[in-house]
Amino acid sequence: KQEVTQIPAALSVPEGENLVLNCSFTDSAIYNLQWFRQDPGKGLTSLLLIQSSQREQTSGRLNASLDKSSGRSTLYIAASQPGDSATYLCASRNQAGTALIFGKGTTLSVSS
Amino acid sequence: DGGITQSPKYLFRKEGQNVTLSCEQNLNHDAMYWYRQDPGQGLRLIYYSQIVNDFQKGDIAEGYSVSREKKESFPLTVTSAQKNPTAFYLCASSMGNVHYEQYFGPGTRLTVT
């Protein structure tokens, strides 16, 4: 059964720093991987979707990469801002069904 | 505006009562999902539906029931059989094809005392 892990569970950085969030998965037979942002008490906002045939996707200051062979994805955030403070979740969609399998998230705090 | 709405935002119930959480989408999506989120845990799938009048159990379906009579609506009932119903409930939808993004609603926080 697919397991998705996110390390670290929490991360604190000063404003302006570039940072990388990690996501690993045990079963490389995925359709795609999706990164989300969640603010406290709110729903999830989709950030990036990477199909299994793609290596990376970019949106503004965000860049997500996917390496299926090693079971890893990273979310790169450039020039971090206090408004980036949130919990970031990754989720894989495996080939057994259509539902997402989530990691527990990395809670990011960016200080000004 | 297109999107997913969940109501109410906060819900309080006494133990032993059934309660129904609403989820509506106007994105014309075929598939809809219900997840549960607990502190320190990832989201866990309760039920999902790929088309009207059809739905499948997820990993933690016990104590929950759903219906899908209309494409835009996927209500979730939390029954008295659910042992730990207090949680944050999130509804999502996507196009039926697995290659499309899932979009989430704002969530309903249910507290049962």
PDB file of C-alpha atoms in Angstrom:
ATOM      1  CA  LYS A   1       0.000   0.000   0.000  1.00  0.00           C
ATOM      2  CA  GLN A   2       1.290   3.452  -0.896  1.00  0.00           C
ATOM      3  CA  GLU A   3       2.837   5.465   1.936  1.00  0.00           C
ATOM      4  CA  VAL A   4       3.709   9.134   1.583  1.00  0.00           C
ATOM      5  CA  THR A   5       6.202  10.758   3.946  1.00  0.00           C
ATOM      6  CA  GLN A   6       7.117  14.405   4.390  1.00  0.00           C
ATOM      7  CA  ILE A   7      10.251  15.471   6.212  1.00  0.00           C
ATOM      8  CA  PRO A   8      10.734  17.678   8.139  1.00  0.00           C
ATOM      9  CA  ALA A   9       7.421  18.020   9.959  1.00  0.00           C
ATOM     10  CA  ALA A  10       8.207  21.671  10.686  1.00  0.00           C
ATOM     11  CA  LEU A  11      10.603  24.249   9.279  1.00  0.00           C
ATOM     12  CA  SER A  12      11.438  27.823  10.315  1.00  0.00           C
ATOM     13  CA  VAL A  13      13.386  30.159   8.027  1.00  0.00           C
ATOM     14  CA  PRO A  14      14.064  33.896   7.786  1.00  0.00           C
ATOM     15  CA  GLU A  15      12.417  35.913   5.043  1.00  0.00           C
ATOM     16  CA  GLY A  16      14.196  35.816   1.698  1.00  0.00           C
ATOM     17  CA  GLU A  17      15.639  32.350   2.051  1.00  0.00           C
ATOM     18  CA  ASN A  18      15.233  29.729  -0.664  1.00  0.00           C
ATOM     19  CA  LEU A  19      13.973  26.425   0.701  1.00  0.00           C
ATOM     20  CA  VAL A  20      13.114  22.864  -0.282  1.00  0.00           C
ATOM     21  CA  LEU A  21      10.321  20.704   1.085  1.00  0.00           C
ATOM     22  CA  ASN A  22      10.626  16.958   0.652  1.00  0.00           C
ATOM     23  CA  CYS A  23       8.073  14.280  -0.150  1.00  0.00           C
ATOM     24  CA  SER A  24       8.803  10.565  -0.566  1.00  0.00           C
ATOM     25  CA  PHE A  25       6.521   7.709  -1.605  1.00  0.00           C
ATOM     26  CA  THR A  26       6.951   3.949  -1.461  1.00  0.00           C
ATOM     27  CA  ASP A  27       5.149   2.880  -4.649  1.00  0.00           C
ATOM     28  CA  SER A  28       6.476   4.504  -7.814  1.00  0.00           C
ATOM     29  CA  ALA A  29       3.446   3.381  -9.869  1.00  0.00           C
ATOM     30  CA  ILE A  30       1.660   6.714  -9.617  1.00  0.00           C
ATOM     31  CA  TYR A  31      -0.422   8.702 -12.075  1.00  0.00           C
ATOM     32  CA  ASN A  32       0.636  12.046 -10.649  1.00  0.00           C
ATOM     33  CA  LEU A  33       1.652  13.954  -7.540  1.00  0.00           C
ATOM     34  CA  GLN A  34      -0.036  17.090  -6.266  1.00  0.00           C
ATOM     35  CA  TRP A  35       1.255  19.744  -3.854  1.00  0.00           C
ATOM     36  CA  PHE A  36      -1.155  21.695  -1.670  1.00  0.00           C
ATOM     37  CA  ARG A  37      -1.028  24.557   0.775  1.00  0.00           C
ATOM     38  CA  GLN A  38      -3.229  24.650   3.888  1.00  0.00           C
ATOM     39  CA  ASP A  39      -3.660  27.662   6.144  1.00  0.00           C
ATOM     40  CA  PRO A  40      -4.832  27.040   9.741  1.00  0.00           C
ATOM     41  CA  GLY A  41      -8.483  26.016   9.873  1.00  0.00           C
ATOM     42  CA  LYS A  42      -8.898  26.253   6.108  1.00  0.00           C
ATOM     43  CA  GLY A  43      -9.278  23.919   3.175  1.00  0.00           C
ATOM     44  CA  LEU A  44      -6.484  22.908   0.808  1.00  0.00           C
ATOM     45  CA  THR A  45      -5.285  25.088  -2.052  1.00  0.00           C
ATOM     46  CA  SER A  46      -3.760  23.254  -4.993  1.00  0.00           C
ATOM     47  CA  LEU A  47      -0.297  24.579  -5.863  1.00  0.00           C
ATOM     48  CA  LEU A  48       1.134  22.268  -8.498  1.00  0.00           C
ATOM     49  CA  LEU A  49       0.260  18.996 -10.198  1.00  0.00           C
ATOM     50  CA  ILE A  50       2.997  16.876 -11.771  1.00  0.00           C
ATOM     51  CA  GLN A  51       2.023  14.037 -14.064  1.00  0.00           C
ATOM     52  CA  SER A  52       4.050  10.824 -13.883  1.00  0.00           C
ATOM     53  CA  SER A  53       5.585  11.571 -17.306  1.00  0.00           C
ATOM     54  CA  GLN A  54       6.825  15.018 -16.214  1.00  0.00           C
ATOM     55  CA  ARG A  55       9.988  15.948 -14.323  1.00  0.00           C
ATOM     56  CA  GLU A  56       8.920  19.331 -12.982  1.00  0.00           C
ATOM     57  CA  GLN A  57       6.292  22.048 -12.877  1.00  0.00           C
ATOM     58  CA  THR A  58       6.671  25.746 -12.105  1.00  0.00           C
ATOM     59  CA  SER A  59       4.293  28.406 -10.877  1.00  0.00           C
ATOM     60  CA  GLY A  60       5.730  31.769  -9.922  1.00  0.00           C
ATOM     61  CA  ARG A  61       8.221  31.281  -7.072  1.00  0.00           C
ATOM     62  CA  LEU A  62       7.302  27.599  -6.736  1.00  0.00           C
ATOM     63  CA  ASN A  63       8.964  24.715  -8.528  1.00  0.00           C
ATOM     64  CA  ALA A  64       8.044  21.083  -7.961  1.00  0.00           C
ATOM     65  CA  SER A  65      10.117  18.171  -9.217  1.00  0.00           C
ATOM     66  CA  LEU A  66       9.315  14.487  -9.496  1.00  0.00           C
ATOM     67  CA  ASP A  67      11.698  11.521  -9.592  1.00  0.00           C
ATOM     68  CA  LYS A  68       9.571   8.396  -9.822  1.00  0.00           C
ATOM     69  CA  SER A  69      12.508   5.983  -9.837  1.00  0.00           C
ATOM     70  CA  SER A  70      13.662   7.171  -6.432  1.00  0.00           C
ATOM     71  CA  GLY A  71      10.154   7.793  -5.095  1.00  0.00           C
ATOM     72  CA  ARG A  72      10.766  11.466  -4.356  1.00  0.00           C
ATOM     73  CA  SER A  73       9.311  14.869  -5.047  1.00  0.00           C
ATOM     74  CA  THR A  74      10.525  18.266  -3.889  1.00  0.00           C
ATOM     75  CA  LEU A  75       8.832  21.640  -3.659  1.00  0.00           C
ATOM     76  CA  TYR A  76      11.259  24.528  -4.060  1.00  0.00           C
ATOM     77  CA  ILE A  77      10.165  27.938  -2.784  1.00  0.00           C
ATOM     78  CA  ALA A  78      12.305  30.858  -3.919  1.00  0.00           C
ATOM     79  CA  ALA A  79      12.748  34.064  -1.915  1.00  0.00           C
ATOM     80  CA  SER A  80      10.399  33.027   0.890  1.00  0.00           C
ATOM     81  CA  GLN A  81       7.975  35.574   2.376  1.00  0.00           C
ATOM     82  CA  PRO A  82       6.006  35.654   5.655  1.00  0.00           C
ATOM     83  CA  GLY A  83       2.868  35.037   3.593  1.00  0.00           C
ATOM     84  CA  ASP A  84       4.281  31.641   2.614  1.00  0.00           C
ATOM     85  CA  SER A  85       3.801  30.469   6.216  1.00  0.00           C
ATOM     86  CA  ALA A  86       1.418  27.513   6.059  1.00  0.00           C
ATOM     87  CA  THR A  87       1.340  23.720   6.025  1.00  0.00           C
ATOM     88  CA  TYR A  88       2.395  22.155   2.743  1.00  0.00           C
ATOM     89  CA  LEU A  89       0.996  18.756   1.820  1.00  0.00           C
ATOM     90  CA  CYS A  90       1.951  16.397  -0.960  1.00  0.00           C
ATOM     91  CA  ALA A  91      -0.315  13.648  -2.238  1.00  0.00           C
ATOM     92  CA  SER A  92       0.082  10.902  -4.806  1.00  0.00           C
ATOM     93  CA  ARG A  93      -2.599   9.431  -6.995  1.00  0.00           C
ATOM     94  CA  ASN A  94      -1.798   5.779  -7.416  1.00  0.00           C
ATOM     95  CA  GLN A  95      -2.840   3.456 -10.169  1.00  0.00           C
ATOM     96  CA  ALA A  96      -5.223   1.459  -7.996  1.00  0.00           C
ATOM     97  CA  GLY A  97      -7.853   4.162  -7.860  1.00  0.00           C
ATOM     98  CA  THR A  98      -8.667   7.817  -8.184  1.00  0.00           C
ATOM     99  CA  ALA A  99      -8.254   9.032  -4.606  1.00  0.00           C
ATOM    100  CA  LEU A 100      -5.204  10.864  -3.298  1.00  0.00           C
ATOM    101  CA  ILE A 101      -2.859   9.480  -0.646  1.00  0.00           C
ATOM    102  CA  PHE A 102      -1.505  12.237   1.552  1.00  0.00           C
ATOM    103  CA  GLY A 103       1.604  12.853   3.602  1.00  0.00           C
ATOM    104  CA  LYS A 104       1.227  14.490   7.015  1.00  0.00           C
ATOM    105  CA  GLY A 105       2.626  17.783   5.797  1.00  0.00           C
ATOM    106  CA  THR A 106       5.453  20.198   6.551  1.00  0.00           C
ATOM    107  CA  THR A 107       4.516  23.289   8.558  1.00  0.00           C
ATOM    108  CA  LEU A 108       6.552  26.243   7.310  1.00  0.00           C
ATOM    109  CA  SER A 109       7.121  29.431   9.282  1.00  0.00           C
ATOM    110  CA  VAL A 110       8.813  32.370   7.558  1.00  0.00           C
ATOM    111  CA  SER A 111       9.872  35.190   9.878  1.00  0.00           C
ATOM    112  CA  SER A 112      10.282  38.809   8.828  1.00  0.00           C
TER     113      SER A 112
ATOM    114  CA  ASP B   1     -17.685  32.080  -9.013  1.00  0.00           C
ATOM    115  CA  GLY B   2     -16.899  28.423  -9.585  1.00  0.00           C
ATOM    116  CA  GLY B   3     -15.928  26.330  -6.634  1.00  0.00           C
ATOM    117  CA  ILE B   4     -16.811  23.940  -3.849  1.00  0.00           C
ATOM    118  CA  THR B   5     -18.929  24.991  -0.908  1.00  0.00           C
ATOM    119  CA  GLN B   6     -19.278  23.187   2.387  1.00  0.00           C
ATOM    120  CA  SER B   7     -21.756  24.038   5.064  1.00  0.00           C
ATOM    121  CA  PRO B   8     -21.827  24.710   7.877  1.00  0.00           C
ATOM    122  CA  LYS B   9     -18.286  25.824   8.726  1.00  0.00           C
ATOM    123  CA  TYR B  10     -18.686  24.710  12.356  1.00  0.00           C
ATOM    124  CA  LEU B  11     -21.066  22.040  13.617  1.00  0.00           C
ATOM    125  CA  PHE B  12     -21.735  20.903  17.157  1.00  0.00           C
ATOM    126  CA  ARG B  13     -23.683  17.766  18.028  1.00  0.00           C
ATOM    127  CA  LYS B  14     -24.403  15.606  21.009  1.00  0.00           C
ATOM    128  CA  GLU B  15     -23.123  12.059  21.090  1.00  0.00           C
ATOM    129  CA  GLY B  16     -25.621   9.612  19.623  1.00  0.00           C
ATOM    130  CA  GLN B  17     -27.031  11.994  17.018  1.00  0.00           C
ATOM    131  CA  ASN B  18     -26.594  11.599  13.285  1.00  0.00           C
ATOM    132  CA  VAL B  19     -25.429  14.692  11.412  1.00  0.00           C
ATOM    133  CA  THR B  20     -25.207  15.498   7.694  1.00  0.00           C
ATOM    134  CA  LEU B  21     -22.454  17.644   6.171  1.00  0.00           C
ATOM    135  CA  SER B  22     -23.188  19.410   2.914  1.00  0.00           C
ATOM    136  CA  CYS B  23     -20.878  19.583  -0.118  1.00  0.00           C
ATOM    137  CA  GLU B  24     -21.844  21.322  -3.374  1.00  0.00           C
ATOM    138  CA  GLN B  25     -19.729  22.036  -6.452  1.00  0.00           C
ATOM    139  CA  ASN B  26     -20.458  24.032  -9.608  1.00  0.00           C
ATOM    140  CA  LEU B  27     -17.316  22.983 -11.465  1.00  0.00           C
ATOM    141  CA  ASN B  28     -19.138  20.308 -13.475  1.00  0.00           C
ATOM    142  CA  HIS B  29     -16.773  17.718 -12.016  1.00  0.00           C
ATOM    143  CA  ASP B  30     -17.680  14.058 -12.259  1.00  0.00           C
ATOM    144  CA  ALA B  31     -15.786  12.826  -9.191  1.00  0.00           C
ATOM    145  CA  MET B  32     -16.292  13.907  -5.580  1.00  0.00           C
ATOM    146  CA  TYR B  33     -14.532  12.867  -2.391  1.00  0.00           C
ATOM    147  CA  TRP B  34     -14.791  13.117   1.378  1.00  0.00           C
ATOM    148  CA  TYR B  35     -11.681  13.215   3.562  1.00  0.00           C
ATOM    149  CA  ARG B  36     -11.209  13.461   7.288  1.00  0.00           C
ATOM    150  CA  GLN B  37      -8.307  15.360   8.876  1.00  0.00           C
ATOM    151  CA  ASP B  38      -7.162  14.888  12.466  1.00  0.00           C
ATOM    152  CA  PRO B  39      -4.350  16.795  14.217  1.00  0.00           C
ATOM    153  CA  GLY B  40      -0.934  15.394  13.334  1.00  0.00           C
ATOM    154  CA  GLN B  41      -2.363  13.060  10.694  1.00  0.00           C
ATOM    155  CA  GLY B  42      -2.636  13.246   6.958  1.00  0.00           C
ATOM    156  CA  LEU B  43      -5.983  13.374   5.242  1.00  0.00           C
ATOM    157  CA  ARG B  44      -7.778  10.034   5.131  1.00  0.00           C
ATOM    158  CA  LEU B  45     -10.356   9.071   2.523  1.00  0.00           C
ATOM    159  CA  ILE B  46     -13.874   8.283   3.759  1.00  0.00           C
ATOM    160  CA  TYR B  47     -15.894   7.850   0.536  1.00  0.00           C
ATOM    161  CA  TYR B  48     -15.607   8.814  -3.087  1.00  0.00           C
ATOM    162  CA  SER B  49     -17.947   8.908  -6.067  1.00  0.00           C
ATOM    163  CA  GLN B  50     -16.920   8.880  -9.703  1.00  0.00           C
ATOM    164  CA  ILE B  51     -20.406   9.273 -11.183  1.00  0.00           C
ATOM    165  CA  VAL B  52     -23.953   9.988 -10.077  1.00  0.00           C
ATOM    166  CA  ASN B  53     -25.667   7.167  -8.169  1.00  0.00           C
ATOM    167  CA  ASP B  54     -22.377   5.370  -7.562  1.00  0.00           C
ATOM    168  CA  PHE B  55     -19.873   5.614  -4.705  1.00  0.00           C
ATOM    169  CA  GLN B  56     -17.112   3.559  -3.102  1.00  0.00           C
ATOM    170  CA  LYS B  57     -15.806   3.199   0.433  1.00  0.00           C
ATOM    171  CA  GLY B  58     -12.446   4.661   1.289  1.00  0.00           C
ATOM    172  CA  ASP B  59     -10.052   3.627   4.046  1.00  0.00           C
ATOM    173  CA  ILE B  60     -12.230   4.750   6.969  1.00  0.00           C
ATOM    174  CA  ALA B  61     -15.861   4.400   5.820  1.00  0.00           C
ATOM    175  CA  GLU B  62     -17.185   2.735   8.987  1.00  0.00           C
ATOM    176  CA  GLY B  63     -19.776   4.923  10.719  1.00  0.00           C
ATOM    177  CA  TYR B  64     -20.322   7.143   7.665  1.00  0.00           C
ATOM    178  CA  SER B  65     -22.781   7.126   4.770  1.00  0.00           C
ATOM    179  CA  VAL B  66     -23.098   9.134   1.556  1.00  0.00           C
ATOM    180  CA  SER B  67     -25.405   9.652  -1.393  1.00  0.00           C
ATOM    181  CA  ARG B  68     -24.844  11.012  -4.898  1.00  0.00           C
ATOM    182  CA  GLU B  69     -28.232  11.775  -6.400  1.00  0.00           C
ATOM    183  CA  LYS B  70     -27.032  14.858  -8.279  1.00  0.00           C
ATOM    184  CA  LYS B  71     -23.728  15.560 -10.007  1.00  0.00           C
ATOM    185  CA  GLU B  72     -23.142  18.738  -8.001  1.00  0.00           C
ATOM    186  CA  SER B  73     -23.940  17.364  -4.542  1.00  0.00           C
ATOM    187  CA  PHE B  74     -22.280  14.756  -2.307  1.00  0.00           C
ATOM    188  CA  PRO B  75     -23.581  14.929   1.294  1.00  0.00           C
ATOM    189  CA  LEU B  76     -21.872  12.991   4.083  1.00  0.00           C
ATOM    190  CA  THR B  77     -23.783  11.638   7.086  1.00  0.00           C
ATOM    191  CA  VAL B  78     -21.840  10.965  10.258  1.00  0.00           C
ATOM    192  CA  THR B  79     -23.813   8.343  12.137  1.00  0.00           C
ATOM    193  CA  SER B  80     -23.870   7.502  15.827  1.00  0.00           C
ATOM    194  CA  ALA B  81     -21.839   4.391  14.948  1.00  0.00           C
ATOM    195  CA  GLN B  82     -18.741   6.501  14.236  1.00  0.00           C
ATOM    196  CA  LYS B  83     -16.642   6.154  17.397  1.00  0.00           C
ATOM    197  CA  ASN B  84     -14.568   9.326  17.101  1.00  0.00           C
ATOM    198  CA  PRO B  85     -16.511  11.771  14.923  1.00  0.00           C
ATOM    199  CA  THR B  86     -14.862  14.994  16.099  1.00  0.00           C
ATOM    200  CA  ALA B  87     -12.624  16.078  13.223  1.00  0.00           C
ATOM    201  CA  PHE B  88     -12.188  18.469  10.296  1.00  0.00           C
ATOM    202  CA  TYR B  89     -14.041  17.193   7.219  1.00  0.00           C
ATOM    203  CA  LEU B  90     -12.964  18.166   3.726  1.00  0.00           C
ATOM    204  CA  CYS B  91     -14.838  17.662   0.482  1.00  0.00           C
ATOM    205  CA  ALA B  92     -13.054  17.610  -2.876  1.00  0.00           C
ATOM    206  CA  SER B  93     -13.878  17.191  -6.542  1.00  0.00           C
ATOM    207  CA  SER B  94     -12.100  16.563  -9.825  1.00  0.00           C
ATOM    208  CA  MET B  95     -12.762  15.698 -13.413  1.00  0.00           C
ATOM    209  CA  GLY B  96     -13.292  11.956 -13.692  1.00  0.00           C
ATOM    210  CA  ASN B  97      -9.988  11.286 -15.397  1.00  0.00           C
ATOM    211  CA  VAL B  98      -7.189  10.510 -12.935  1.00  0.00           C
ATOM    212  CA  HIS B  99      -4.845  13.005 -14.578  1.00  0.00           C
ATOM    213  CA  TYR B 100      -6.754  16.047 -13.332  1.00  0.00           C
ATOM    214  CA  GLU B 101      -6.230  18.067 -10.160  1.00  0.00           C
ATOM    215  CA  GLN B 102      -8.381  17.674  -7.089  1.00  0.00           C
ATOM    216  CA  TYR B 103      -9.916  20.839  -5.701  1.00  0.00           C
ATOM    217  CA  PHE B 104     -10.994  21.201  -2.092  1.00  0.00           C
ATOM    218  CA  GLY B 105     -13.747  23.002  -0.250  1.00  0.00           C
ATOM    219  CA  PRO B 106     -13.194  25.128   2.893  1.00  0.00           C
ATOM    220  CA  GLY B 107     -14.036  22.285   5.283  1.00  0.00           C
ATOM    221  CA  THR B 108     -16.485  21.679   8.138  1.00  0.00           C
ATOM    222  CA  ARG B 109     -15.246  21.318  11.690  1.00  0.00           C
ATOM    223  CA  LEU B 110     -17.474  18.871  13.555  1.00  0.00           C
ATOM    224  CA  THR B 111     -17.392  18.675  17.337  1.00  0.00           C
ATOM    225  CA  VAL B 112     -19.336  15.934  19.105  1.00  0.00           C
ATOM    226  CA  THR B 113     -19.667  16.037  22.896  1.00  0.00           C
TER     227      THR B 113
END
